[in-house]
Amino acid sequence: MFEEAQYLAPVTRKADGSIEVELSRSHPGFADQVYRERRNRIAELALRHTPGEPIPEVDYTPEEHDVWRIVSAELAVAHQELAVAEYLHGCERLALPKDRIPQLQEVSEALQPLTGFRYLPAAGLVELREFYGTLADSYFHSTQYIRHHSVPLYTPEPDVVHEVIGHANALASDRFAALYRLAGEAARRVEGREALEFVSKVFWFTLEFGVMAEGGDLKAYGAGILSSYGEIREFRGMDIRPLELAAMGTTAYDITHYQDVLFRAESMDHLEDVVGAFWATCDDESIARLSVAVSGRG
Ligand SMILES: [Fe+2]
């Protein structure tokens, strides 16, 4: 999921104990009371969920299943041309339904025998250390709602399309799943807030928004690009930079626009050698040295 607080609608508990998801005025579902009620109920399901228990089912509407059908068909076409082979391999293994939104429990049960990853429902923002820490245990926190049906190809927040089409397909690949786990181990290992943020930014610029050279073309492997109808058609025109840890860990990003600075791995091996090895070994000191190297460049 997108880990940044401002990207996710805040979830609050009201005085009467009920749960409310606060959508902003610009959200496509803001004026739709039925949608808002469902969002509140879905958030409540996640808050009530106990790890180890099955993930509660959501009663998606026919319009919502249609949203999935439309987005999933559009993205599948784009993936054939623009996604890296390792991600497509994950898609084949996981074989998600194309005509309806899969329940998270179903996604979790399909994923576990492949790479050991399981899903956990999240109502909204999951604190950085919690989100990454559980990756080390092969758990992925995921939102369960879907975008508003009036704009099937757009969402201002990470919905089940992002979490499942973007992340679960990658988590169905042994090589990507290993990288997610290493990111989690790194987040558990570092102690300071700055080091944790550095680890999470490297995650952002790789597993969320990473691109890779493949077969003479530039392809995408980041879940944020691969689940976005707009970004998947635009990423080749962005500012593409070499895969440097210090740059990724210190570059600021604006989540309200398309990601315009992207970092290119030269291959899966290269990604594993640079980013996998970093997450496998980094600590507060090594990260401080990388950060200083960048500020020293002026
Ligand atoms: Fe994400």
Tab-separated table of C-alpha atoms and ligand atoms in Angstrom:
chain	number	residue	atom	x	y	z
A	1	MET	CA	0.000	0.000	0.000
A	2	PHE	CA	1.026	3.630	-0.171
A	3	GLU	CA	2.561	4.235	3.199
A	4	GLU	CA	2.197	7.982	3.325
A	5	ALA	CA	-0.313	9.445	5.744
A	6	GLN	CA	-1.592	12.194	3.495
A	7	TYR	CA	-2.427	9.770	0.736
A	8	LEU	CA	-4.896	7.733	2.777
A	9	ALA	CA	-8.257	8.963	3.958
A	10	PRO	CA	-8.125	9.283	7.763
A	11	VAL	CA	-10.202	6.754	9.695
A	12	THR	CA	-11.712	8.016	12.939
A	13	ARG	CA	-13.900	6.569	15.657
A	14	LYS	CA	-16.825	8.854	16.483
A	15	ALA	CA	-18.298	9.456	19.954
A	16	ASP	CA	-20.964	6.757	19.418
A	17	GLY	CA	-18.214	4.235	18.618
A	18	SER	CA	-18.912	4.082	14.883
A	19	ILE	CA	-16.092	4.296	12.351
A	20	GLU	CA	-15.856	7.035	9.762
A	21	VAL	CA	-13.557	7.306	6.763
A	22	GLU	CA	-13.011	10.988	6.059
A	23	LEU	CA	-13.001	11.481	2.301
A	24	SER	CA	-11.773	14.831	1.041
A	25	ARG	CA	-14.141	17.088	-0.937
A	26	SER	CA	-12.241	16.327	-4.130
A	27	HIS	CA	-12.690	12.545	-3.711
A	28	PRO	CA	-14.929	11.121	-6.496
A	29	GLY	CA	-17.087	9.397	-3.864
A	30	PHE	CA	-17.438	12.392	-1.553
A	31	ALA	CA	-21.090	13.103	-2.367
A	32	ASP	CA	-22.157	9.437	-2.633
A	33	GLN	CA	-23.622	8.489	0.758
A	34	VAL	CA	-24.023	4.830	-0.168
A	35	TYR	CA	-20.357	4.570	-1.132
A	36	ARG	CA	-19.289	6.401	2.014
A	37	GLU	CA	-21.318	4.076	4.200
A	38	ARG	CA	-19.685	1.086	2.541
A	39	ARG	CA	-16.240	2.621	3.038
A	40	ASN	CA	-17.034	3.032	6.742
A	41	ARG	CA	-18.160	-0.591	7.021
A	42	ILE	CA	-15.077	-1.891	5.188
A	43	ALA	CA	-12.776	0.100	7.489
A	44	GLU	CA	-14.614	-1.315	10.479
A	45	LEU	CA	-14.144	-4.878	9.218
A	46	ALA	CA	-10.392	-4.319	9.099
A	47	LEU	CA	-10.269	-2.756	12.566
A	48	ARG	CA	-12.167	-5.695	14.034
A	49	HIS	CA	-10.017	-8.287	12.295
A	50	THR	CA	-7.839	-10.475	14.499
A	51	PRO	CA	-4.635	-11.793	12.874
A	52	GLY	CA	-4.957	-15.529	12.342
A	53	GLU	CA	-8.687	-15.295	11.637
A	54	PRO	CA	-9.959	-15.316	8.030
A	55	ILE	CA	-10.147	-11.842	6.450
A	56	PRO	CA	-13.812	-10.704	6.486
A	57	GLU	CA	-15.598	-10.682	3.144
A	58	VAL	CA	-16.728	-7.399	1.619
A	59	ASP	CA	-20.121	-7.239	-0.132
A	60	TYR	CA	-18.958	-5.402	-3.236
A	61	THR	CA	-21.730	-4.103	-5.503
A	62	PRO	CA	-22.180	-5.062	-9.183
A	63	GLU	CA	-20.848	-1.589	-10.126
A	64	GLU	CA	-17.740	-2.225	-8.078
A	65	HIS	CA	-17.131	-5.596	-9.711
A	66	ASP	CA	-17.501	-3.787	-13.041
A	67	VAL	CA	-14.783	-1.339	-12.004
A	68	TRP	CA	-12.437	-4.272	-11.402
A	69	ARG	CA	-13.365	-5.848	-14.753
A	70	ILE	CA	-12.651	-2.608	-16.635
A	71	VAL	CA	-9.391	-1.732	-14.883
A	72	SER	CA	-8.097	-5.258	-14.861
A	73	ALA	CA	-8.659	-5.622	-18.644
A	74	GLU	CA	-6.982	-2.267	-19.421
A	75	LEU	CA	-4.012	-2.980	-17.186
A	76	ALA	CA	-3.544	-6.525	-18.511
A	77	VAL	CA	-3.098	-5.119	-22.033
A	78	ALA	CA	-0.621	-2.510	-20.815
A	79	HIS	CA	1.279	-5.113	-18.760
A	80	GLN	CA	2.001	-7.258	-21.804
A	81	GLU	CA	3.872	-4.368	-23.340
A	82	LEU	CA	5.231	-2.502	-20.341
A	83	ALA	CA	5.712	-4.822	-17.342
A	84	VAL	CA	8.923	-6.764	-16.647
A	85	ALA	CA	8.883	-10.512	-17.334
A	86	GLU	CA	9.251	-11.418	-13.652
A	87	TYR	CA	6.025	-9.552	-12.807
A	88	LEU	CA	4.189	-11.226	-15.720
A	89	HIS	CA	5.434	-14.546	-14.366
A	90	GLY	CA	3.799	-13.625	-11.034
A	91	CYS	CA	0.527	-12.747	-12.847
A	92	GLU	CA	0.504	-16.161	-14.489
A	93	ARG	CA	1.135	-17.973	-11.240
A	94	LEU	CA	-1.488	-16.059	-9.255
A	95	ALA	CA	-4.137	-16.038	-12.018
A	96	LEU	CA	-6.375	-13.418	-10.423
A	97	PRO	CA	-10.027	-13.312	-11.477
A	98	LYS	CA	-10.685	-10.755	-14.223
A	99	ASP	CA	-14.458	-10.432	-13.925
A	100	ARG	CA	-14.879	-9.708	-10.205
A	101	ILE	CA	-12.984	-8.297	-7.241
A	102	PRO	CA	-11.299	-11.147	-5.396
A	103	GLN	CA	-11.738	-11.209	-1.630
A	104	LEU	CA	-8.458	-10.577	0.235
A	105	GLN	CA	-8.778	-13.957	1.937
A	106	GLU	CA	-8.862	-15.601	-1.467
A	107	VAL	CA	-5.797	-13.632	-2.620
A	108	SER	CA	-4.006	-14.607	0.561
A	109	GLU	CA	-4.809	-18.308	0.122
A	110	ALA	CA	-3.632	-18.251	-3.495
A	111	LEU	CA	-0.392	-16.456	-2.608
A	112	GLN	CA	0.701	-18.434	0.419
A	113	PRO	CA	1.541	-21.721	-1.359
A	114	LEU	CA	3.491	-19.753	-3.995
A	115	THR	CA	5.800	-17.555	-1.914
A	116	GLY	CA	4.563	-17.743	1.684
A	117	PHE	CA	3.038	-14.237	1.624
A	118	ARG	CA	-0.347	-13.640	3.240
A	119	TYR	CA	-2.601	-10.586	3.317
A	120	LEU	CA	-3.823	-8.609	6.307
A	121	PRO	CA	-6.682	-6.093	6.025
A	122	ALA	CA	-5.859	-2.421	6.769
A	123	ALA	CA	-8.487	0.232	7.484
A	124	GLY	CA	-6.227	3.070	6.392
A	125	LEU	CA	-2.736	4.153	7.246
A	126	VAL	CA	-0.479	1.546	8.782
A	127	GLU	CA	2.404	2.990	10.745
A	128	LEU	CA	5.706	2.726	8.854
A	129	ARG	CA	7.456	0.329	11.211
A	130	GLU	CA	4.389	-1.889	11.520
A	131	PHE	CA	3.800	-1.994	7.763
A	132	TYR	CA	7.403	-2.879	6.932
A	133	GLY	CA	8.052	-5.000	9.996
A	134	THR	CA	5.256	-7.397	9.069
A	135	LEU	CA	6.732	-7.778	5.568
A	136	ALA	CA	9.626	-9.546	7.269
A	137	ASP	CA	7.072	-12.122	8.486
A	138	SER	CA	5.606	-12.417	4.960
A	139	TYR	CA	2.461	-10.424	5.733
A	140	PHE	CA	1.219	-7.628	3.501
A	141	HIS	CA	-1.166	-4.989	4.881
A	142	SER	CA	-3.805	-4.140	2.313
A	143	THR	CA	-6.786	-1.854	1.966
A	144	GLN	CA	-9.968	-3.596	0.853
A	145	TYR	CA	-12.182	-0.884	-0.642
A	146	ILE	CA	-12.332	-0.112	-4.358
A	147	ARG	CA	-12.294	3.314	-6.034
A	148	HIS	CA	-15.567	5.066	-6.852
A	149	HIS	CA	-17.387	3.529	-9.824
A	150	SER	CA	-17.860	6.912	-11.551
A	151	VAL	CA	-14.149	6.982	-12.497
A	152	PRO	CA	-12.968	3.387	-12.940
A	153	LEU	CA	-9.538	4.353	-14.204
A	154	TYR	CA	-8.669	6.848	-11.479
A	155	THR	CA	-8.137	6.702	-7.740
A	156	PRO	CA	-6.706	9.321	-5.388
A	157	GLU	CA	-5.751	6.613	-2.847
A	158	PRO	CA	-4.442	3.053	-2.876
A	159	ASP	CA	-7.432	0.749	-3.320
A	160	VAL	CA	-7.786	-3.010	-3.750
A	161	VAL	CA	-6.782	-2.639	-7.425
A	162	HIS	CA	-3.423	-1.205	-6.362
A	163	GLU	CA	-2.940	-3.634	-3.501
A	164	VAL	CA	-3.813	-6.764	-5.444
A	165	ILE	CA	-3.038	-6.106	-9.124
A	166	GLY	CA	0.030	-4.044	-8.233
A	167	HIS	CA	1.397	-5.872	-5.195
A	168	ALA	CA	-0.045	-9.410	-5.098
A	169	ASN	CA	1.124	-10.192	-8.637
A	170	ALA	CA	4.644	-9.128	-7.633
A	171	LEU	CA	4.395	-11.050	-4.351
A	172	ALA	CA	3.588	-14.167	-6.409
A	173	SER	CA	7.148	-14.017	-7.797
A	174	ASP	CA	9.793	-15.640	-5.608
A	175	ARG	CA	12.354	-12.997	-6.520
A	176	PHE	CA	10.131	-10.000	-5.760
A	177	ALA	CA	8.723	-11.656	-2.620
A	178	ALA	CA	12.297	-12.079	-1.357
A	179	LEU	CA	12.920	-8.349	-1.891
A	180	TYR	CA	9.750	-7.388	0.012
A	181	ARG	CA	10.903	-9.603	2.890
A	182	LEU	CA	14.360	-8.029	2.889
A	183	ALA	CA	12.798	-4.541	3.042
A	184	GLY	CA	10.871	-5.725	6.095
A	185	GLU	CA	13.992	-7.099	7.761
A	186	ALA	CA	15.784	-3.803	7.125
A	187	ALA	CA	12.918	-1.853	8.716
A	188	ARG	CA	13.079	-4.122	11.770
A	189	ARG	CA	16.862	-3.733	12.031
A	190	VAL	CA	17.202	0.042	11.874
A	191	GLU	CA	16.514	2.002	15.021
A	192	GLY	CA	16.299	5.696	14.152
A	193	ARG	CA	13.416	7.368	12.383
A	194	GLU	CA	15.661	8.792	9.644
A	195	ALA	CA	17.097	5.394	8.831
A	196	LEU	CA	13.586	3.910	8.706
A	197	GLU	CA	12.464	6.642	6.326
A	198	PHE	CA	15.502	6.012	4.149
A	199	VAL	CA	14.589	2.310	3.939
A	200	SER	CA	10.988	3.215	3.066
A	201	LYS	CA	12.051	5.672	0.361
A	202	VAL	CA	14.205	3.021	-1.271
A	203	PHE	CA	11.091	0.805	-1.189
A	204	TRP	CA	9.046	3.642	-2.713
A	205	PHE	CA	11.455	4.170	-5.615
A	206	THR	CA	11.830	0.440	-6.306
A	207	LEU	CA	8.936	-1.839	-5.330
A	208	GLU	CA	6.374	0.979	-5.701
A	209	PHE	CA	7.795	2.984	-8.613
A	210	GLY	CA	10.731	1.044	-10.005
A	211	VAL	CA	11.551	0.677	-13.696
A	212	MET	CA	13.978	-1.723	-15.329
A	213	ALA	CA	15.830	-2.157	-18.599
A	214	GLU	CA	14.690	-5.318	-20.352
A	215	GLY	CA	15.133	-6.475	-23.927
A	216	GLY	CA	16.303	-3.047	-25.083
A	217	ASP	CA	13.201	-1.331	-23.628
A	218	LEU	CA	12.294	0.322	-20.371
A	219	LYS	CA	9.725	-1.727	-18.396
A	220	ALA	CA	8.042	-1.214	-15.040
A	221	TYR	CA	8.012	-3.459	-11.968
A	222	GLY	CA	6.772	-1.030	-9.276
A	223	ALA	CA	3.229	-1.680	-7.996
A	224	GLY	CA	2.352	2.029	-8.139
A	225	ILE	CA	3.037	2.191	-11.875
A	226	LEU	CA	1.655	-1.243	-12.742
A	227	SER	CA	-1.701	-0.522	-11.047
A	228	SER	CA	-2.152	2.973	-12.488
A	229	TYR	CA	-3.848	3.325	-15.851
A	230	GLY	CA	-2.350	6.819	-16.252
A	231	GLU	CA	1.181	6.258	-15.010
A	232	ILE	CA	1.807	3.052	-16.890
A	233	ARG	CA	1.471	4.962	-20.170
A	234	GLU	CA	3.640	7.860	-18.998
A	235	PHE	CA	6.616	6.444	-17.129
A	236	ARG	CA	8.930	6.211	-20.116
A	237	GLY	CA	8.803	9.988	-20.467
A	238	MET	CA	9.826	10.697	-16.872
A	239	ASP	CA	13.225	11.757	-15.500
A	240	ILE	CA	14.948	8.357	-15.399
A	241	ARG	CA	18.011	8.081	-13.146
A	242	PRO	CA	20.529	5.359	-12.316
A	243	LEU	CA	19.784	2.994	-9.419
A	244	GLU	CA	21.695	4.776	-6.647
A	245	LEU	CA	20.804	4.053	-3.044
A	246	ALA	CA	21.833	7.435	-1.676
A	247	ALA	CA	19.737	9.248	-4.285
A	248	MET	CA	16.674	7.041	-3.750
A	249	GLY	CA	16.878	7.294	0.019
A	250	THR	CA	17.027	11.080	-0.012
A	251	THR	CA	14.956	12.193	-3.020
A	252	ALA	CA	11.704	13.890	-2.069
A	253	TYR	CA	8.515	12.860	-3.817
A	254	ASP	CA	5.094	14.370	-4.224
A	255	ILE	CA	2.349	11.772	-4.059
A	256	THR	CA	-0.309	14.117	-5.438
A	257	HIS	CA	1.221	14.009	-8.940
A	258	TYR	CA	2.567	11.358	-11.223
A	259	GLN	CA	5.952	10.206	-9.979
A	260	ASP	CA	8.283	12.202	-12.244
A	261	VAL	CA	11.689	10.989	-10.999
A	262	LEU	CA	12.220	7.256	-11.481
A	263	PHE	CA	15.228	5.019	-10.896
A	264	ARG	CA	16.235	2.371	-13.414
A	265	ALA	CA	17.609	-1.054	-12.559
A	266	GLU	CA	19.535	-2.658	-15.410
A	267	SER	CA	18.131	-6.135	-14.673
A	268	MET	CA	16.586	-8.256	-11.887
A	269	ASP	CA	20.110	-9.290	-10.884
A	270	HIS	CA	21.146	-5.650	-10.673
A	271	LEU	CA	18.112	-4.813	-8.510
A	272	GLU	CA	18.906	-7.695	-6.174
A	273	ASP	CA	22.626	-6.865	-6.053
A	274	VAL	CA	22.079	-3.199	-5.213
A	275	VAL	CA	18.768	-2.937	-3.353
A	276	GLY	CA	18.440	-6.488	-2.012
A	277	ALA	CA	21.992	-6.406	-0.658
A	278	PHE	CA	21.376	-2.987	0.884
A	279	TRP	CA	18.244	-4.128	2.742
A	280	ALA	CA	19.993	-7.342	3.793
A	281	THR	CA	22.830	-5.504	5.524
A	282	CYS	CA	21.932	-1.844	6.192
A	283	ASP	CA	21.922	-0.325	9.642
A	284	ASP	CA	21.658	3.176	11.096
A	285	GLU	CA	25.360	3.827	10.569
A	286	SER	CA	25.598	2.693	6.973
A	287	ILE	CA	22.484	4.724	6.140
A	288	ALA	CA	23.895	7.824	7.848
A	289	ARG	CA	27.030	7.479	5.690
A	290	LEU	CA	24.924	7.269	2.520
A	291	SER	CA	22.896	10.323	3.526
A	292	VAL	CA	26.036	12.348	4.287
A	293	ALA	CA	27.512	11.381	0.912
A	294	VAL	CA	24.519	12.986	-0.784
A	295	SER	CA	24.372	16.171	1.295
A	296	GLY	CA	28.135	16.535	0.767
A	297	ARG	CA	27.557	16.662	-2.988
A	298	GLY	CA	25.669	19.895	-2.479
B	1	FE	FE	1.630	0.198	-2.504
